[in-house]
Coordinates of C-alpha atoms in Angstrom, one line a residue:
X32 CA -4.5 2.1 13.1
X33 CA -5.7 2.2 9.6
X34 CA -9.5 2.7 9.4
X35 CA -11.6 0.3 7.1
X36 CA -15.2 1.1 5.5
X37 CA -15.7 -2.3 2.9
X38 CA -18.7 -2.2 0.8
X39 CA -21.1 -5.0 1.0
X40 CA -24.7 -4.8 0.5
X41 CA -27.0 -1.3 -0.4
X42 CA -29.3 -2.2 2.1
X43 CA -27.1 -2.8 5.1
X44 CA -26.9 -0.2 8.0
X45 CA -24.0 1.2 9.7
X46 CA -23.2 -1.4 12.2
X47 CA -19.3 -0.4 13.3
X48 CA -19.6 3.0 14.0
X49 CA -16.5 4.5 15.2
X50 CA -15.6 1.6 17.6
X51 CA -13.1 0.4 15.6
X52 CA -14.6 -3.4 15.3
X53 CA -13.9 -5.1 12.1
X54 CA -17.2 -6.5 10.1
X55 CA -16.9 -9.5 8.2
X56 CA -18.4 -9.5 4.3
X57 CA -22.2 -10.9 4.5
X58 CA -22.9 -13.2 1.6
X59 CA -26.7 -12.3 0.5
X60 CA -29.5 -14.4 1.4
X61 CA -31.2 -17.2 -1.5
X62 CA -33.3 -14.8 -3.4
X63 CA -31.7 -11.0 -2.9
X64 CA -29.6 -9.7 -5.5
X65 CA -26.1 -9.6 -5.2
X66 CA -24.6 -6.4 -4.3
X67 CA -24.0 -4.7 -7.5
X68 CA -20.5 -3.3 -6.3
X69 CA -18.3 -3.2 -3.5
X70 CA -15.7 -0.2 -2.2
X71 CA -12.7 -1.3 0.1
X72 CA -11.8 2.2 1.4
X73 CA -8.9 2.3 3.8
X74 CA -7.6 5.2 5.5
X75 CA -3.7 3.9 5.5
X76 CA -2.6 6.6 7.9
X77 CA -3.6 9.8 9.2
X78 CA -1.9 12.7 11.6
X79 CA -3.0 16.1 12.4
X80 CA -3.7 17.5 9.2
X81 CA -4.3 15.1 6.5
X82 CA -4.5 11.3 5.9
X83 CA -3.6 8.6 2.9
X84 CA -6.3 5.8 1.6
X85 CA -6.7 3.2 -0.5
X86 CA -9.8 2.3 -3.0
X87 CA -10.2 -0.9 -4.6
X88 CA -13.3 -1.1 -6.7
X89 CA -15.0 -4.3 -7.2
X90 CA -18.2 -4.3 -9.8
X91 CA -20.4 -7.3 -9.9
X92 CA -22.5 -6.0 -12.8
X93 CA -21.9 -6.1 -16.4
X94 CA -17.8 -5.5 -17.8
X95 CA -17.3 -1.7 -18.0
X96 CA -15.1 0.1 -20.8
X97 CA -15.1 3.1 -18.1
X98 CA -16.1 3.8 -14.9
X99 CA -16.8 6.5 -12.3
X100 CA -16.8 6.2 -8.0
X101 CA -18.6 8.7 -6.2
X102 CA -18.9 9.9 -2.6
X103 CA -19.1 12.5 -0.4
X104 CA -17.7 13.8 2.7
X105 CA -19.1 15.0 5.8
X106 CA -16.6 17.4 6.8
X107 CA -14.3 19.3 5.7
X108 CA -12.0 16.7 3.7
X109 CA -10.4 18.0 0.4
X110 CA -7.7 15.4 -1.9
X111 CA -4.5 17.0 -2.5
X112 CA -3.3 14.3 -4.9
X113 CA -3.9 11.1 -6.4
X114 CA -2.8 7.9 -8.1
X115 CA -4.5 5.5 -10.7
X116 CA -7.4 7.5 -11.3
X117 CA -8.3 11.1 -12.5
X118 CA -10.1 12.8 -8.9
X119 CA -12.1 15.5 -9.0
X120 CA -14.4 17.1 -6.2
X121 CA -16.9 20.1 -5.4
X122 CA -17.6 20.8 -2.7
X123 CA -18.0 17.7 -0.6
X124 CA -18.3 15.9 -3.3
X125 CA -15.5 13.6 -4.8
X126 CA -15.3 11.8 -8.1
X127 CA -13.2 9.3 -9.2
X128 CA -12.6 8.2 -12.7
X129 CA -10.7 5.9 -14.8
X130 CA -7.4 6.5 -16.6
X131 CA -6.9 5.7 -20.0
X132 CA -4.8 2.6 -19.2
X133 CA -7.3 1.5 -16.8
X134 CA -10.7 1.4 -17.6
X135 CA -11.9 -2.2 -18.6
X136 CA -13.6 -3.2 -15.4
X137 CA -14.8 -6.9 -16.5
X138 CA -17.7 -8.6 -14.2
X139 CA -16.4 -9.5 -11.0
X140 CA -12.6 -7.6 -11.6
X141 CA -11.5 -4.9 -9.3
X142 CA -9.7 -1.7 -9.9
X143 CA -7.1 0.0 -7.3
X144 CA -6.7 3.3 -6.6
X145 CA -5.6 5.7 -4.0
X146 CA -4.8 9.7 -3.0
X147 CA -3.8 12.3 -0.3
X148 CA -6.3 14.4 1.2
X149 CA -6.3 17.2 4.1
X150 CA -8.8 17.8 6.7
X151 CA -9.1 19.4 10.4
X152 CA -11.5 18.8 13.3
X153 CA -13.1 14.8 12.1
X154 CA -12.1 12.4 9.4
X155 CA -15.4 11.0 9.2
X156 CA -15.4 7.9 6.3
X157 CA -17.9 8.3 3.7
X158 CA -20.8 6.6 4.6
X159 CA -22.0 5.9 0.8
X160 CA -20.4 5.2 -2.6
X161 CA -21.6 4.9 -6.0
X162 CA -20.5 3.2 -8.9
X163 CA -21.7 4.9 -12.4
X164 CA -24.8 5.9 -10.7
X165 CA -25.1 2.3 -9.0
X166 CA -25.1 2.1 -4.8
X167 CA -22.0 0.3 -3.5
X168 CA -22.3 0.2 -0.1
X169 CA -22.9 1.7 3.3
X170 CA -20.8 -0.8 5.8
X171 CA -18.6 0.5 8.0
X172 CA -15.3 -1.4 9.8
X173 CA -11.7 -1.0 10.7
X174 CA -8.3 -2.7 11.0
X175 CA -4.8 -2.7 11.0
X176 CA -3.0 -2.6 7.6
X177 CA -5.2 -3.4 4.7
X178 CA -7.8 -4.8 6.6
X179 CA -5.3 -7.0 9.0
X180 CA -5.4 -6.8 12.6
X181 CA -2.2 -4.5 13.4
X182 CA 1.0 -5.7 13.8
X183 CA 1.8 -6.4 17.5
X184 CA 4.9 -4.9 17.2
X185 CA 3.4 -1.7 16.4
X186 CA 4.8 -1.3 13.7
X187 CA 2.5 0.2 10.9
X188 CA 1.0 -1.3 7.9
X189 CA 2.7 0.9 5.0
X190 CA 6.0 2.8 6.5
X191 CA 6.1 5.4 3.7
X192 CA 1.8 6.0 4.1
X193 CA 1.6 9.7 5.7
X194 CA 5.3 10.0 6.1
X195 CA 8.2 12.0 4.6
X196 CA 11.4 10.6 3.2
X197 CA 14.6 11.4 4.1
X198 CA 16.5 13.5 1.5
X199 CA 20.1 12.5 2.3
X200 CA 22.0 15.3 1.3
X201 CA 25.3 14.5 0.6
X202 CA 23.4 13.0 -2.5
X203 CA 21.3 16.2 -2.8
X204 CA 24.1 18.5 -3.2
X205 CA 25.7 16.8 -5.7
X206 CA 22.0 16.9 -7.8
X207 CA 21.7 20.3 -7.2
X208 CA 25.6 21.0 -8.7
X209 CA 24.5 19.6 -11.7
X210 CA 22.7 22.0 -14.5
X211 CA 19.2 21.3 -13.8
X212 CA 19.9 19.2 -11.3
X213 CA 17.9 21.3 -8.6
X214 CA 14.4 20.2 -10.5
X215 CA 15.4 16.7 -8.5
X216 CA 17.7 17.5 -5.9
X217 CA 15.3 17.7 -2.7
X218 CA 13.9 13.4 -3.6
X219 CA 14.5 11.2 -1.5
X220 CA 16.7 8.3 -1.9
X221 CA 18.8 5.2 -0.1
X222 CA 21.8 5.6 1.7
X223 CA 23.7 2.2 1.0
X224 CA 26.0 0.5 3.8
X225 CA 28.3 -1.1 1.4
X226 CA 31.1 -1.8 3.3
X227 CA 32.1 -1.6 7.4
X228 CA 33.4 1.5 7.0
X229 CA 30.4 3.3 5.9
X230 CA 28.6 2.7 9.2
X231 CA 31.2 5.5 10.4
X232 CA 31.4 7.3 7.2
X233 CA 34.3 7.2 3.9
X234 CA 36.4 9.9 3.5
X235 CA 34.8 12.1 5.7
X236 CA 31.3 11.3 4.0
X237 CA 28.8 11.0 6.6
X238 CA 27.8 8.0 8.4
X239 CA 25.1 6.3 9.6
X240 CA 24.5 8.1 12.8
X241 CA 25.1 11.3 10.6
X242 CA 22.2 10.5 8.4
X243 CA 19.9 9.3 11.2
X244 CA 20.6 12.6 12.9
X245 CA 20.1 14.4 9.5
X246 CA 16.6 13.1 9.2
X247 CA 15.7 13.8 12.6
X248 CA 16.0 17.2 11.9
X249 CA 14.0 17.0 8.7
X250 CA 11.7 15.0 10.5
X251 CA 9.6 17.4 12.7
X252 CA 6.4 17.1 13.7
X253 CA 6.1 14.9 11.0
X254 CA 6.8 11.2 10.3
X255 CA 9.7 10.3 8.1
X256 CA 11.1 7.5 7.0
X257 CA 14.7 6.2 6.1
X258 CA 15.8 4.4 3.5
X259 CA 19.4 2.0 3.7
X260 CA 20.4 -0.2 2.0
X261 CA 22.6 -3.4 3.8
X262 CA 24.9 -4.7 1.3
X263 CA 28.3 -6.2 2.5
X264 CA 27.8 -10.2 1.9
X265 CA 30.7 -12.4 2.3
X266 CA 31.2 -13.2 -1.3
X267 CA 28.8 -10.9 -2.6
X268 CA 27.6 -10.5 -5.8
X269 CA 28.9 -13.6 -7.2
X270 CA 27.5 -13.0 -10.5
X271 CA 29.1 -9.9 -11.1
X272 CA 32.5 -7.9 -10.6
X273 CA 31.8 -4.5 -10.5
X274 CA 29.7 -4.6 -7.1
X275 CA 32.2 -7.1 -5.5
X276 CA 32.7 -6.7 -1.5
X277 CA 35.1 -6.6 1.1
X278 CA 34.5 -9.9 2.3
X279 CA 36.0 -13.1 0.8
X280 CA 32.8 -16.0 0.4
X281 CA 33.7 -17.3 4.3
X282 CA 34.1 -14.5 6.2
X283 CA 30.4 -14.9 7.8
X284 CA 32.1 -14.5 11.2
X285 CA 33.3 -10.8 9.9
X286 CA 29.8 -10.1 8.5
X287 CA 27.8 -10.8 11.5
X288 CA 30.1 -8.9 14.2
X289 CA 31.7 -6.1 12.4
X290 CA 28.9 -5.0 9.9
X291 CA 25.6 -6.4 10.7
X292 CA 25.8 -6.2 15.0
X293 CA 26.8 -2.2 14.7
X294 CA 24.4 -1.4 12.5
X295 CA 21.7 -3.2 14.8
X296 CA 22.9 -1.2 18.0
X297 CA 23.4 2.0 16.1
X298 CA 19.5 1.9 14.9
X299 CA 18.3 0.1 18.2
X300 CA 19.6 3.9 20.0
X301 CA 15.8 5.3 21.4
X302 CA 17.4 8.7 20.3
X303 CA 15.7 7.5 16.6
X304 CA 12.8 5.8 17.7
X305 CA 10.8 8.4 16.5
X306 CA 11.7 7.4 12.7
X307 CA 10.7 4.6 10.5
X308 CA 13.8 3.0 9.1
X309 CA 13.4 1.2 5.9
X310 CA 16.3 -1.3 5.1
X311 CA 16.8 -3.2 1.7
X312 CA 18.5 -5.9 2.8
X313 CA 21.0 -7.9 0.8
X314 CA 20.6 -6.7 -3.0
X315 CA 21.2 -9.1 -5.9
X316 CA 22.1 -11.8 -3.4
X317 CA 19.4 -14.7 -3.0
X318 CA 18.3 -14.7 -6.6
X319 CA 21.7 -15.3 -7.5
X320 CA 21.7 -18.7 -6.1
X321 CA 18.9 -19.5 -8.5
X322 CA 19.9 -18.4 -11.1
X323 CA 23.6 -18.2 -11.8
X324 CA 24.6 -22.3 -9.9
X325 CA 24.5 -25.8 -11.1
X326 CA 24.0 -26.8 -14.9
X327 CA 22.7 -23.3 -15.7
X328 CA 24.5 -21.8 -19.1
X329 CA 24.6 -18.9 -16.3
X330 CA 26.1 -20.5 -14.0
X331 CA 29.5 -19.0 -12.2
X332 CA 32.1 -21.0 -9.9
X333 CA 31.6 -17.8 -6.8
X334 CA 28.2 -18.7 -7.4
X335 CA 28.4 -22.1 -6.6
X336 CA 30.8 -21.3 -3.9
X337 CA 27.9 -19.5 -2.0
X338 CA 25.2 -22.0 -2.7
X339 CA 27.1 -24.2 -0.8
X340 CA 28.9 -22.9 1.4
X341 CA 25.1 -21.4 2.8
X342 CA 26.4 -17.7 3.9
X343 CA 24.0 -16.3 1.5
X344 CA 21.3 -17.7 3.1
X345 CA 23.1 -17.0 7.0
X346 CA 23.7 -13.5 6.3
X347 CA 20.3 -12.6 5.2
X348 CA 19.1 -14.6 7.7
X349 CA 20.8 -13.0 10.6
X350 CA 20.7 -9.6 9.2
X351 CA 16.9 -10.4 9.4
X352 CA 16.8 -11.3 12.9
X353 CA 18.9 -8.9 14.3
X354 CA 17.3 -6.0 12.4
X355 CA 14.0 -7.3 12.7
X356 CA 13.8 -7.4 16.5
X357 CA 14.1 -3.4 16.3
X358 CA 10.3 -2.0 16.9
X359 CA 10.4 0.3 14.0
X360 CA 12.8 -1.3 11.8
X361 CA 11.3 -1.9 8.5
X362 CA 13.0 -4.8 6.6
X363 CA 12.7 -5.4 2.7
X364 CA 14.5 -8.3 1.1
X365 CA 15.6 -7.6 -2.3
X366 CA 13.5 -9.7 -4.9
X367 CA 15.7 -9.5 -8.0
X368 CA 13.5 -8.0 -11.0
X369 CA 11.0 -9.1 -13.6
X370 CA 13.8 -10.1 -16.1
X371 CA 15.5 -12.2 -13.6
X372 CA 13.1 -13.9 -11.4
X373 CA 9.9 -14.2 -13.9
X374 CA 10.7 -17.2 -15.8
X375 CA 8.5 -20.3 -14.9
X376 CA 12.1 -21.8 -13.4
X377 CA 12.9 -19.1 -11.0
X378 CA 10.0 -17.8 -10.0
X379 CA 9.0 -20.5 -7.4
X380 CA 11.7 -21.8 -6.3
X381 CA 13.0 -17.6 -5.4
X382 CA 10.0 -17.5 -3.7
X383 CA 10.6 -21.1 -1.7
X384 CA 15.1 -20.2 -1.1
X385 CA 13.5 -16.6 0.5
X386 CA 11.6 -18.7 2.8
X387 CA 14.8 -20.8 3.7
X388 CA 16.5 -17.3 4.5
X389 CA 13.5 -15.4 6.9
X390 CA 13.7 -18.5 8.6
X391 CA 17.2 -18.9 9.5
X392 CA 19.5 -17.9 11.6
X393 CA 16.9 -17.0 14.7
X394 CA 14.8 -14.8 11.9
X395 CA 11.3 -15.5 11.1
X396 CA 9.0 -14.4 8.7
X397 CA 7.7 -11.7 10.9
X398 CA 11.2 -10.3 10.5
X399 CA 10.3 -9.5 6.7
X400 CA 7.8 -6.3 6.0
X401 CA 7.8 -6.4 2.7
X402 CA 10.2 -7.4 -0.6
X403 CA 11.5 -4.7 -3.0
X404 CA 11.9 -5.1 -7.2
X405 CA 14.5 -3.6 -9.1
X406 CA 16.7 -2.0 -7.1
X407 CA 19.4 -0.6 -9.2
X408 CA 18.2 -2.2 -12.6
X409 CA 16.5 -0.5 -15.7
X410 CA 12.9 -2.5 -15.8
X411 CA 10.2 -0.6 -16.3
X412 CA 7.4 0.0 -14.5
X413 CA 4.7 -0.7 -16.8
X414 CA 4.6 -1.9 -20.7
X415 CA 1.5 -0.5 -22.2
X416 CA 2.0 -0.8 -25.6
X417 CA 1.5 -4.5 -25.2
X418 CA 1.0 -7.5 -22.9
X419 CA 1.9 -10.9 -21.9
X420 CA -1.4 -12.7 -23.8
X421 CA -0.9 -10.9 -26.8
X422 CA -0.2 -12.7 -30.0
X423 CA 1.0 -11.7 -33.5
X424 CA -0.1 -14.2 -36.6
X425 CA -0.8 -16.4 -34.0
X426 CA 2.9 -16.6 -32.2
X427 CA 2.2 -15.3 -28.3
X428 CA 4.1 -12.3 -27.1
X429 CA 5.8 -14.6 -24.9
X430 CA 7.8 -16.3 -27.6
X431 CA 9.4 -12.7 -28.9
X432 CA 13.5 -12.3 -28.5
X433 CA 12.7 -9.8 -26.2
X434 CA 10.4 -11.6 -23.8
X435 CA 12.3 -14.7 -24.3
X436 CA 9.3 -16.9 -22.7
X437 CA 9.1 -14.8 -19.5
X438 CA 5.2 -14.4 -17.6
X439 CA 6.2 -10.9 -16.9
X440 CA 6.9 -7.6 -19.3
X441 CA 7.1 -5.0 -16.7
X442 CA 7.8 -4.7 -12.8
X443 CA 4.4 -4.0 -11.6
X444 CA 2.9 -7.0 -12.7
X445 CA 5.6 -9.1 -11.3
X446 CA 5.9 -7.8 -8.1
X447 CA 2.2 -8.3 -7.9
X448 CA 2.1 -11.5 -8.9
X449 CA 5.4 -12.6 -6.7
X450 CA 3.8 -11.0 -4.0
X451 CA 1.0 -14.0 -4.0
X452 CA 3.6 -16.1 -4.7
X453 CA 5.3 -15.5 -1.4
X454 CA 2.1 -15.5 0.6
X455 CA 1.7 -18.5 -1.0
X456 CA 4.5 -20.1 0.7
X457 CA 4.1 -18.2 4.3
X458 CA 5.8 -15.0 4.2
X459 CA 2.1 -12.8 5.8
X460 CA -0.6 -11.8 4.3
X461 CA 0.4 -8.1 4.7
X462 CA 4.0 -8.1 3.0
X463 CA 4.1 -4.6 1.1
X464 CA 6.3 -4.7 -2.4
X465 CA 8.4 -1.7 -2.9
X466 CA 9.9 -0.9 -6.8
X467 CA 13.1 0.7 -7.8
X468 CA 11.6 3.7 -10.0
X469 CA 15.2 5.7 -9.8
X470 CA 16.2 4.4 -13.9
X471 CA 13.0 2.9 -15.1
X472 CA 11.4 5.5 -16.5
X473 CA 12.6 5.5 -20.1
X474 CA 11.2 8.5 -21.8
X475 CA 12.8 11.0 -24.2
X476 CA 12.3 10.7 -28.2
X477 CA 13.2 7.3 -28.1
X478 CA 10.1 6.5 -26.0
X479 CA 7.5 4.7 -28.4
X480 CA 4.4 6.1 -28.5
X481 CA 2.1 3.3 -29.4
X482 CA 2.3 -0.7 -30.4
X483 CA 4.8 -1.7 -33.1
X484 CA 3.9 -3.1 -36.3
X485 CA 2.4 -6.5 -36.5
X486 CA 4.9 -7.8 -39.5
X487 CA 6.1 -10.2 -36.4
X488 CA 6.1 -10.9 -33.0
X489 CA 9.4 -9.0 -32.5
X490 CA 8.7 -5.9 -34.2
X491 CA 5.5 -5.9 -32.2
X492 CA 7.0 -6.0 -29.3
X493 CA 10.3 -4.1 -29.9
X494 CA 8.6 -1.5 -31.5
X495 CA 5.9 -1.1 -28.3
X496 CA 8.3 -1.6 -25.6
X497 CA 9.4 1.4 -23.6
X498 CA 11.9 0.1 -22.2
X499 CA 15.1 0.5 -24.4
X500 CA 17.9 -2.1 -23.7
X501 CA 19.3 -3.8 -25.9
X502 CA 18.3 -6.7 -24.0
X503 CA 16.9 -7.4 -20.2
X504 CA 19.5 -8.9 -18.8
X505 CA 21.6 -5.5 -19.4
X506 CA 22.2 -4.0 -16.3
X507 CA 25.4 -1.2 -16.2
X508 CA 24.9 2.4 -16.6
X509 CA 22.3 1.9 -19.5
X510 CA 22.6 4.4 -22.5
X511 CA 18.9 5.8 -22.6
X512 CA 17.7 5.3 -19.7
X513 CA 15.5 7.9 -17.8
X514 CA 14.7 8.7 -14.3
X515 CA 11.0 6.9 -13.4
X516 CA 8.0 7.6 -11.0
X517 CA 9.1 9.9 -8.8
X518 CA 9.1 8.4 -5.3
X519 CA 5.2 7.7 -4.0
X520 CA 3.7 6.1 -1.0
X521 CA 0.8 3.3 -1.7
X522 CA 0.8 3.8 -5.6
X523 CA -1.0 0.8 -6.6
X524 CA -2.6 -2.6 -4.9
X525 CA 0.3 -4.8 -2.9
X526 CA 2.8 -1.9 -3.4
X527 CA 4.3 0.1 -0.6
X528 CA 6.0 2.2 -2.3
X529 CA 7.7 3.8 -5.5
X530 CA 11.0 4.1 -4.4
X531 CA 14.5 6.0 -5.4
X532 CA 16.8 3.4 -3.3
X533 CA 19.6 3.7 -6.0
X534 CA 20.3 7.2 -6.4
X535 CA 20.7 8.6 -9.7
X536 CA 23.8 9.9 -11.0
X537 CA 25.9 7.3 -9.0
X538 CA 27.7 4.5 -11.2
X539 CA 27.0 0.9 -11.3
X540 CA 30.9 -0.1 -12.1
X541 CA 33.7 1.7 -14.0
X542 CA 33.8 1.2 -18.4
X543 CA 37.5 0.0 -17.5
X544 CA 39.9 -1.6 -14.8
X545 CA 40.5 0.8 -12.3
X546 CA 42.1 -0.2 -8.8
X547 CA 41.0 0.9 -5.8
X548 CA 40.8 0.2 -2.1
X549 CA 36.8 -1.0 -2.3
X550 CA 37.0 -4.4 -3.0
X551 CA 35.3 -3.2 -6.6
X552 CA 36.5 -5.6 -9.5
X553 CA 36.0 -4.8 -13.4
X554 CA 33.2 -6.4 -15.2
X555 CA 32.8 -6.4 -18.9
X556 CA 28.9 -5.8 -18.7
X557 CA 30.4 -2.3 -18.0
X558 CA 32.5 -2.0 -21.1
X559 CA 30.1 -0.5 -23.8
X560 CA 32.8 -2.5 -26.1
X561 CA 31.5 -5.9 -24.5
X562 CA 29.8 -8.4 -27.3
X563 CA 28.3 -10.1 -24.1
X564 CA 27.7 -13.6 -22.2
X565 CA 24.9 -16.0 -21.5
X566 CA 23.2 -14.2 -19.0
X567 CA 22.5 -11.2 -21.3
X568 CA 21.7 -13.8 -24.3
X569 CA 25.9 -12.7 -25.9
X570 CA 24.3 -9.2 -26.4
X571 CA 26.1 -5.9 -26.6
X572 CA 26.2 -4.3 -22.9
X573 CA 24.6 -1.0 -24.0
X574 CA 26.9 0.7 -21.1
X575 CA 28.1 3.9 -21.2
X576 CA 31.6 4.9 -21.8
X577 CA 33.7 6.9 -19.5
X578 CA 32.4 5.6 -16.3
X579 CA 33.7 5.9 -12.6
X580 CA 33.9 3.0 -10.1
X581 CA 30.3 1.7 -8.7
X582 CA 28.9 4.2 -6.6
X583 CA 31.2 7.2 -7.5
X584 CA 29.2 10.1 -9.3
X585 CA 28.8 10.0 -12.9
X586 CA 28.3 13.1 -14.5
X587 CA 27.4 12.0 -18.0
X588 CA 24.7 9.2 -16.5
X589 CA 22.7 11.9 -14.2
X590 CA 22.4 14.2 -17.3
X591 CA 21.2 11.4 -19.4
X592 CA 18.5 10.3 -16.8
X593 CA 17.1 14.0 -16.6
X594 CA 16.6 14.4 -20.1
X595 CA 14.8 10.6 -20.7
X596 CA 12.8 11.4 -17.4
X597 CA 9.0 9.5 -17.4
X598 CA 7.5 11.2 -16.7
X599 CA 9.5 14.5 -17.9
X600 CA 10.8 16.6 -15.5

């Protein structure tokens, strides 16, 4: 159970103590000044020697251009790492000051940061917080997962908090064999179950049980997350050929009985009950039904077929139902990315369709622990050189060719906003988001150091954007891409983790047609000479040459990802 301290009024005494009783916020009586600031300090996960905490600060006073939050510990707690704040500690006193990108704190505005810390003995909650020297609170409470009651299924609020994440030894060996690859070979990546044969292992490789056994060995006495990508819907990836699957559009029964049921049986084995198993459910499937069907210029006959027969919705619902019933499985449903779902026409309809799928085939919204964005994609995590609210000479950034009327310019803002939309249509208020940062770093010499020229809205956006793709719709083996933020738990409000769900160095698709028995076609978007289609604004593909089949090791891409990593290796 997570432990919470919520700031209310500086004059309130401790009322919850160690009882674990949640305390509701109290409004000031008429004539009593409003609390100048509130601090929500949540211990999201705690183990024998450490803990992970998320902190949200709300400023009820005058707007600030910089800020610093301070508190002291009663015990021997030591902050070991943090994010979204510059955290320092002297003895028991801790100071968390703003980073360069989040110093602005409006009146009534909030800012969030987090950290990991060590301790021994008792991890007593801090009793006093100050914001720029002004006391915020002395109130105490507790609750599960972000201030809500504990999940009755026994699931934790954030499976990544306080846990190690499984390092796939097969991927790790390939990475380590590359020149310079040892720098990232110990990073955790997703295990892709992209065909029925993958359950037992392909070509002598590890199957699902072998991966779970290896995860148990890595786990030791700690908590351990295993990340699986469940990816074999009938008629899979109706708008792309490189990632087509083995099952035809009507083979929903085969999907259920030969793919999902065997996976569920293995995951339900009591041998693996101590693992936290995170599943990414069927990437790219449901978003295709929103954007690539009907009268849209981007529509394809294959997507129209899958919308009409309902097998994407049925397959996703069945997977959520069967896997969600297992107590230690955490389902995260794929939600595309900002350059796909961020437009007005796509945003709300996508959330509605996801709700439909999550309540089909016996599934409920309770079977969805969260959502994942940017899986196997390249959208920048955070664009710092421009915002959606900027304008140049009276022209909105939304009107630039790159943004093209989208509501979002990066994945973090999209994921946080889409989370709120998902809650509004009926998903649980405790859902968390994952963002795949495996290939969205966009570092190297091409990374802009500041905003673009204000000659026009296009020079402003193009000169400042980190994402250097030719078009936001480009998705295959992108030239210039780099490794992104390293996997980490609870990096921002509403985000359960940054993850490397797509293993860096595994191809998105072949640059030319390659005969294979994996059901994978040739998509011109993976051909560097292709001049594009409606889905990428008839732009060049931006793909690297000489790529192998999707999922196969692509050494040249791995080297480019390391070279352009941001943060740099």
